[in-house]
Structures are given as structure tokens and as C-alpha cells.
Coordinates of C-alpha atoms and ligand atoms in Angstrom, one line a residue:
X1 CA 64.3 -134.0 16.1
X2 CA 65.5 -136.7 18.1
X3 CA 66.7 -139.7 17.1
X4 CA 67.7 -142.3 19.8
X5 CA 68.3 -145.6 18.1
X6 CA 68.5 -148.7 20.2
X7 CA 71.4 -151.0 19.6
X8 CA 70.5 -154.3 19.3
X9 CA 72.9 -156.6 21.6
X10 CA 71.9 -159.3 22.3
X11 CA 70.1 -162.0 20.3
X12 CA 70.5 -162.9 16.8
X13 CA 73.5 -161.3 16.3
X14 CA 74.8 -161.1 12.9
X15 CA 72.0 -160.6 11.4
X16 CA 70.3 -157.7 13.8
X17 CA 73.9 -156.7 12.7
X18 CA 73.4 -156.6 9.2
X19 CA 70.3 -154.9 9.3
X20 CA 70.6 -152.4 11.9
X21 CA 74.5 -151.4 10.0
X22 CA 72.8 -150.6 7.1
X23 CA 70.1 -148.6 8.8
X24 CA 73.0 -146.5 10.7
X25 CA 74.9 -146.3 7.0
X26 CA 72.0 -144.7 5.4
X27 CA 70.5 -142.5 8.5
X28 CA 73.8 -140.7 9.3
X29 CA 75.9 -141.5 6.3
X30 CA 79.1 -141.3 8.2
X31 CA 79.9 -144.4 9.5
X32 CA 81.9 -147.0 7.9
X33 CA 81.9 -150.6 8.7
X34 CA 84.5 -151.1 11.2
X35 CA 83.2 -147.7 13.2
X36 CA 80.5 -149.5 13.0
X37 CA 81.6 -153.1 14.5
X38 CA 83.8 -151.0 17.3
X39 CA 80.0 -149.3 18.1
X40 CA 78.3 -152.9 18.2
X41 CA 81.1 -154.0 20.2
X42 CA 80.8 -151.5 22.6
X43 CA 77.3 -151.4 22.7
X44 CA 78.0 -155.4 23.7
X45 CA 80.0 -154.3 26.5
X46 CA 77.5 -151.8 27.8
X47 CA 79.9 -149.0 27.0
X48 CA 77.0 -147.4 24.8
X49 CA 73.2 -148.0 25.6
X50 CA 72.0 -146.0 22.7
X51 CA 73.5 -143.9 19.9
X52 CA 71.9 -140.5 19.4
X53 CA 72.1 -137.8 16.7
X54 CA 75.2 -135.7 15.3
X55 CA 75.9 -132.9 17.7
X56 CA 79.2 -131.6 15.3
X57 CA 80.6 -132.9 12.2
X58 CA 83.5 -131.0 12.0
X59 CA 86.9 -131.8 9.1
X60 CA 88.4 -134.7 11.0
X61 CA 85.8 -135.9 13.5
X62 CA 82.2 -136.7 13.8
X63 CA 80.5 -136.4 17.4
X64 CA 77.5 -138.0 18.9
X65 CA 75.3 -137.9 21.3
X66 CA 74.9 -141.3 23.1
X67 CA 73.4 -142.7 26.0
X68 CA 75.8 -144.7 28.7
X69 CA 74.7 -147.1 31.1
X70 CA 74.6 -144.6 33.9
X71 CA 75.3 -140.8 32.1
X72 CA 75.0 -139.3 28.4
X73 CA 78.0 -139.5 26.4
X74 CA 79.7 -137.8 23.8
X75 CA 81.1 -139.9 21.0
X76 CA 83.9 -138.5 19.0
X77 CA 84.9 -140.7 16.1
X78 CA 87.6 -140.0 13.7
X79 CA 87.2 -140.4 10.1
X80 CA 89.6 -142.6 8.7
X81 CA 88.7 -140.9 5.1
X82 CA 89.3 -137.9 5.9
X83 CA 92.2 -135.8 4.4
X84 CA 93.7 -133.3 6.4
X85 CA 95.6 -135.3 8.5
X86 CA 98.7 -134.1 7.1
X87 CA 98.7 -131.8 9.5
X88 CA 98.2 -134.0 12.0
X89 CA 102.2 -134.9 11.9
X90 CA 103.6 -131.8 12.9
X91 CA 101.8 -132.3 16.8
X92 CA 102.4 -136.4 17.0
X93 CA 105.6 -137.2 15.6
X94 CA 107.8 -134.8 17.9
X95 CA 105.7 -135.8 20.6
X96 CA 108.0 -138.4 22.6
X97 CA 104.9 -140.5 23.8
X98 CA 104.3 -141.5 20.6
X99 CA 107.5 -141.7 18.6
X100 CA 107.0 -145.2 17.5
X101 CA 103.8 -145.3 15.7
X102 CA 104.0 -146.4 12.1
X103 CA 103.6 -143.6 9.8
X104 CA 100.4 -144.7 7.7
X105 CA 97.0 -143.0 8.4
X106 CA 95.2 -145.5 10.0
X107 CA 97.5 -145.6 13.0
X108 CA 98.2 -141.7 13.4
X109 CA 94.8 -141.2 13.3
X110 CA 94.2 -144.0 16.3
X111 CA 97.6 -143.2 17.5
X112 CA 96.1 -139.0 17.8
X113 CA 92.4 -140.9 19.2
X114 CA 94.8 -142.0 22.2
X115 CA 96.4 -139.0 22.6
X116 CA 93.2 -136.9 22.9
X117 CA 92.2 -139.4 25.8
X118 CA 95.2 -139.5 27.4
X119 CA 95.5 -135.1 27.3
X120 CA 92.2 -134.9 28.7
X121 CA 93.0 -137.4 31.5
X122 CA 96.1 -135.1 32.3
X123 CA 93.9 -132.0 32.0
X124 CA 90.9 -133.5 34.2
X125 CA 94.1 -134.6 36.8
X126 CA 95.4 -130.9 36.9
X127 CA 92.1 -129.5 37.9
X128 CA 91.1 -128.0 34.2
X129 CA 87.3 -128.9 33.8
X130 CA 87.1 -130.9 31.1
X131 CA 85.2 -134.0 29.5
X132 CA 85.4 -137.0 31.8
X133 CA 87.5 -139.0 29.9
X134 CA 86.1 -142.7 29.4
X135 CA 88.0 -144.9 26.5
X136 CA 89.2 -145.4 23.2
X137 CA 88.5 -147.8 20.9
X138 CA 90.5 -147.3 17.5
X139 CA 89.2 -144.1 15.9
X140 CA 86.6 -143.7 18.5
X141 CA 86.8 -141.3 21.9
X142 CA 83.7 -142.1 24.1
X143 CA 84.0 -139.4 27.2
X144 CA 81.4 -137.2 29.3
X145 CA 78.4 -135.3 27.6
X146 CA 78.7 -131.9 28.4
X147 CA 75.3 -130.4 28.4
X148 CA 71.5 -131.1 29.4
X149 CA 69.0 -132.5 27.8
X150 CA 71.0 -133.9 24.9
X151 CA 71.6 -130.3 24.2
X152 CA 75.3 -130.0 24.0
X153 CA 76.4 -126.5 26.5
X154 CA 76.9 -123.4 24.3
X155 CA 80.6 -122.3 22.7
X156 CA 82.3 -119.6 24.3
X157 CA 81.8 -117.6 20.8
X158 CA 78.1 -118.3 21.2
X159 CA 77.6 -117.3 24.8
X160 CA 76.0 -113.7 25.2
X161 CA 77.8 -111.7 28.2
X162 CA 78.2 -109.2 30.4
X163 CA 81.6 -107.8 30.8
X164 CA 81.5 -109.0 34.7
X165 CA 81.0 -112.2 33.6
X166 CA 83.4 -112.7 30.9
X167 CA 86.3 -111.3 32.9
X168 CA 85.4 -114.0 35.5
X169 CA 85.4 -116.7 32.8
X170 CA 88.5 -114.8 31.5
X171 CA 90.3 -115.4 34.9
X172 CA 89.4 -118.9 35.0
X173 CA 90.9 -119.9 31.8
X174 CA 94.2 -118.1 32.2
X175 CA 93.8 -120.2 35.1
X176 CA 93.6 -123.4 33.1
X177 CA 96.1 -122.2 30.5
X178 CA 98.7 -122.1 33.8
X179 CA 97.7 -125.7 35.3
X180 CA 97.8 -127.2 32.0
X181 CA 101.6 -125.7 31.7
X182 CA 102.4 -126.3 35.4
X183 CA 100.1 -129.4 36.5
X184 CA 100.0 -131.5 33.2
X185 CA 102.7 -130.4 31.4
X186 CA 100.7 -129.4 28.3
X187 CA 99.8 -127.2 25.8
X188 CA 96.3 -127.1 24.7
X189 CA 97.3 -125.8 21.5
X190 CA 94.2 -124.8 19.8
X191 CA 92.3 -122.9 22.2
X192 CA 89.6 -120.5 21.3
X193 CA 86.1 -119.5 21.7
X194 CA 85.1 -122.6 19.4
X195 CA 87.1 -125.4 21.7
X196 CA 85.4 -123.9 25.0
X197 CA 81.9 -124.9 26.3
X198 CA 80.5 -122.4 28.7
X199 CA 78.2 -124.3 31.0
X200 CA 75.4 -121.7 31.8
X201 CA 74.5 -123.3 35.7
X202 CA 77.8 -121.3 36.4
X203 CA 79.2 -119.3 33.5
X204 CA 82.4 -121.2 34.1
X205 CA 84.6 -122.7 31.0
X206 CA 84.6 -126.2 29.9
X207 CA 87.5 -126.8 27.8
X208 CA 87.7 -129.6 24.9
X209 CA 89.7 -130.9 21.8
X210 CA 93.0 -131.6 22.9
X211 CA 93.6 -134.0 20.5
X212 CA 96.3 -131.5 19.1
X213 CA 97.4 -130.7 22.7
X214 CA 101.1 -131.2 22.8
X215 CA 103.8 -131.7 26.1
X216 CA 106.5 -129.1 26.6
X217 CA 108.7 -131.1 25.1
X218 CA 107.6 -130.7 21.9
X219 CA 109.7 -128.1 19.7
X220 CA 107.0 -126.0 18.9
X221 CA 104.9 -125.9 22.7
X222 CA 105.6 -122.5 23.4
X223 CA 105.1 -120.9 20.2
X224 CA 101.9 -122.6 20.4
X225 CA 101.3 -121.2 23.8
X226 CA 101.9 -117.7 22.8
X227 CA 99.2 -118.7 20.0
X228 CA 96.6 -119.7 22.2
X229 CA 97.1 -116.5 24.6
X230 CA 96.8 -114.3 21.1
X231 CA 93.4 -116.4 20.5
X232 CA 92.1 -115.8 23.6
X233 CA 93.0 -112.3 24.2
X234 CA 91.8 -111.4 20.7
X235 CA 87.9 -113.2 21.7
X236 CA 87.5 -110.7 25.3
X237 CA 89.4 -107.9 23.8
X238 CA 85.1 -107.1 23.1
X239 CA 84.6 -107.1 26.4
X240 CA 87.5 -104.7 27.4
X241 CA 90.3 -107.2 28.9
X242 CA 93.4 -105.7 27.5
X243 CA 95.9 -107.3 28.8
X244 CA 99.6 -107.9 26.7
X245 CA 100.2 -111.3 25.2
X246 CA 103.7 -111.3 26.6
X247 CA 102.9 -110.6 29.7
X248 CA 100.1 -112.9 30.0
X249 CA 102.7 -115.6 28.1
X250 CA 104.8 -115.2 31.0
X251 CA 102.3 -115.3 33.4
X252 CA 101.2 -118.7 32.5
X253 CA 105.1 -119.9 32.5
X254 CA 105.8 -118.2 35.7
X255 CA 106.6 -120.4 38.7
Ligands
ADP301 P1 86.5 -130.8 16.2 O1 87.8 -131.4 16.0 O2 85.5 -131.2 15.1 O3 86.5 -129.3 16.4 P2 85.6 -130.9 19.0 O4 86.2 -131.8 20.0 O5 85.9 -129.5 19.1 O6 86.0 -131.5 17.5 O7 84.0 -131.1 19.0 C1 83.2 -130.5 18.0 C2 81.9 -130.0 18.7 O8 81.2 -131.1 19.4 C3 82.2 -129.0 19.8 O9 82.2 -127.7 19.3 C4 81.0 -129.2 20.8 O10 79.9 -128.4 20.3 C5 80.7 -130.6 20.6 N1 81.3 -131.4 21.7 C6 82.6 -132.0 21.7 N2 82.8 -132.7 22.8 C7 81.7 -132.6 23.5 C8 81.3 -133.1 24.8 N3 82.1 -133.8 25.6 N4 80.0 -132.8 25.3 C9 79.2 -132.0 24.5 N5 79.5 -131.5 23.3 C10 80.7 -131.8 22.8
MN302 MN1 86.9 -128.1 17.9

């Protein structure tokens, strides 16, 4: 069912606030106050022209389906409430862009909202199709729909093939996998058949969620590498790719 809501900008602000924040509140249930006055505010700045329904609500973040000014969107928002983000440590505080946030949740999670932005800037710059990145806002991603009709393109693990064709989508994320290391000095760092979007024009990969992507500098990159080459080789192993994981591990890292 779809569910386009229109937000109100303009006029009679604080009240057409009011009203329409509790409408949102009780519709989707998910978002707190101030997501909701960084949404208004954006929808002020004719970031967002319309919010649509969930497309994913996954353990740390919530995604949308908006409309921009001039292409559809997908809005990522962290939830502040949530509790995992232990884990979350581990990727950002050996990560020497962002040694000197404060360690309380609020700003690791907008501190990890950044970081997702700023690793799919350096993907989209080393050739790896990804969301276009737009901006942050807190908690808040806001970057390029991928899909048509405010249909979101299928996952990888949902994506019925032919061996043909996954051995040429195969070759295109090893492909990736190397320009991430080489071009953008990255490691996606939890890649899989759930964080990649086949988009069906093509049968090419679309890779997302790289809030957890990490630099090489990190400690742990290349044990997270070798992960993420396990990951994928275990998904096309089906469809008779065989190759080793440390051979394909040093393929990635060769010059
Ligand atoms: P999570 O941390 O919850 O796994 P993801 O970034 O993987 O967050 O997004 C969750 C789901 O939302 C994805 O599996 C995908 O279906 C959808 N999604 C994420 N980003 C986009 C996008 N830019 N365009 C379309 N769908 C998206
Ligand atoms: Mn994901």
C-alpha cells in the first residue's frame, strides 16, 4: 500500500508541526521527536519533498522511501534507542578519522551516520556503484533510491540466476572488493548477499551499508577483508565459483 505523506512546510508552522508529528508518531511508530524536527527541517530546505513508507527496519536503522526535489531517496535514520551499538566501537574508535568523538551513544551513533556518508562518497569516487551519497543530518543518511517504482532493487540473496550471470556479477564485485582496497582505501567489512542490490536492467551489483566500512589502517581491516571474501565465496559457491579465499584475499591486495 502506499503511503506518501506530504510534509507540510510552509505556513502555520508549529502547529501543522504538532499535528502532522503525531500523525508520523502513530503511522510508523519509529520516529522520535528530534528525527522528527531534523525531517521537518529538511523538508524546509527542500532536502525531502515527501516521506514514503518503510522499505527495511533492520536492528540499528530504519529506511525510507522518500521523494527529493528532483529523484527518490532513501532515508536511513539511526535509532538513537537502539542497543547494539556496543558493537559499534570496535569499527569507529580505531578508526583515525574519528578518534575524537565523545564516547556516549548519541554521538557514536551520528559520529557512525557520518562515516557511512563519508565511505560511500569514497566508494562512489573509486568507481564502486553505490548510493549517491546526499547528506547527514544527525542520525539521519539521506542518499540515492536504488530501485523503480518506489520498489527498492532486489538483494543479491533474492535474485534468481543463471550460473552465466552470477559469475559475471561475481567478477564485478571482486572488482569492487579490489577498488575499494586500492582506490578508497577501504574495507567494506560486512559484505554479503544481504548488503548487495542487484539492479535487474543490468544484473550488475549495487553495493550498500558501509556504515561499518573501515580504512586500512584500522587493526582489524584485513581480517575483515578475508571475512568478506569467505561471505562472498560461500553465496556463489551454488553456482559453481570455487575459487580459494586466499588466493582471492590476495588478489584483491595485489598491486
Ligand atoms: P541495515 O543496517 O539495516 O542492514 P542497510 O543499509 O543494509 O541497513 O539497508 C537495509 C535495507 O534497506 C537494504 O537491505 C535494502 O533493501 C534497503 N536499502 C538500503 N539502502 C537503499 C537504497 N539506497 N535504495 C534502496 N533500498 C535501500
Ligand atoms: Mn544491511
Amino acid at each position: 500500500e502506499k503511503k506518501i505523506r506530504r510534509i507540510d512546510s510552509a505556513k502555520d508552522k508549529s502547529r501543522a508541526r504538532e499535528k502532522d508529528s503525531e500523525r508520523l508518531k502513530v503511522e510508523e511508530n519509529v520516529f522520535d521527536v528530534p528525527t522528527l524536527k531534523i525531517l521537518y527541517t529538511l523538508s524546509n530546505k527542500g532536502v525531502i519533498k515527501a516521506m514514503g513508507g518503510a522499505i527495511s527496519t533492520g536492528k540499528e536503522a530504519n529506511v525510507f522511501y522518500a521523494e527529493g526535489p528532483d529523484k527518490e531517496l532513501a532515508v536511513k535514520i539511526y535509532r538513537i534507542a537502539s542497543s547494539t551499538f556496543k558493537a559499534m566501537d570496535a569499527y569507529i574508535m580505531k578508526d583515525p578519522r574519528f578518534t575524537n568523538i565523545r564516547k556516549n551513544k548519541r554521538d557514536i551513533i551520528f559520529a557512525w551516520t557520518r562515516k557511512e556518508l563519508q565511505n560511500l562518497k569514497r566508494a562512489k569516487n573509486a568507481g564502486v556503484r553505490v548510493p549517491e551519497p546526499i547528506l547527514t543530518e544527525k542520525n539521519i543518511l539521506i542518499m540515492e533510491f536504488m530501485g523503480e517504482n518506489e520498489a527498492p532493487y532486489p538483494l543479491l540473496k533474492n535474485t534468481h540466476l543463471e550460473n552465466e550471470e552470477a559469475k559475471n556479477i561475481f567478477d564485478i564485485i571482486v572488482e569492487y572488493m579490489r577498488l575499494l582496497y586500492k582506490k578508497a582505501n577501504l574495507v567494506h567489512a560486512d559484505l554479503s548477499e544481504y548488503n548487495i542490490l542487484i539492479d535487474p536492467n543490468n544484473l550488475t551489483p549495487i553495493f550498500i551499508d558501509m556504515g561499518q566500512s573501515v580504512t586500512l589502517e584500522h587493526p582489524n581491516a584485513r581480517e575483515f577483508l578475508y571475512r568478506d571474501v569467505q561471505n562472498i565465496l560461500r553465496f556463489f559457491s551454488r553456482y559453481g565459483i570455487k575459487d580459494k579465499p586466499e588466493e582471492l584475499f590476495k588478489k584483491i591486495q595485489a598491486e
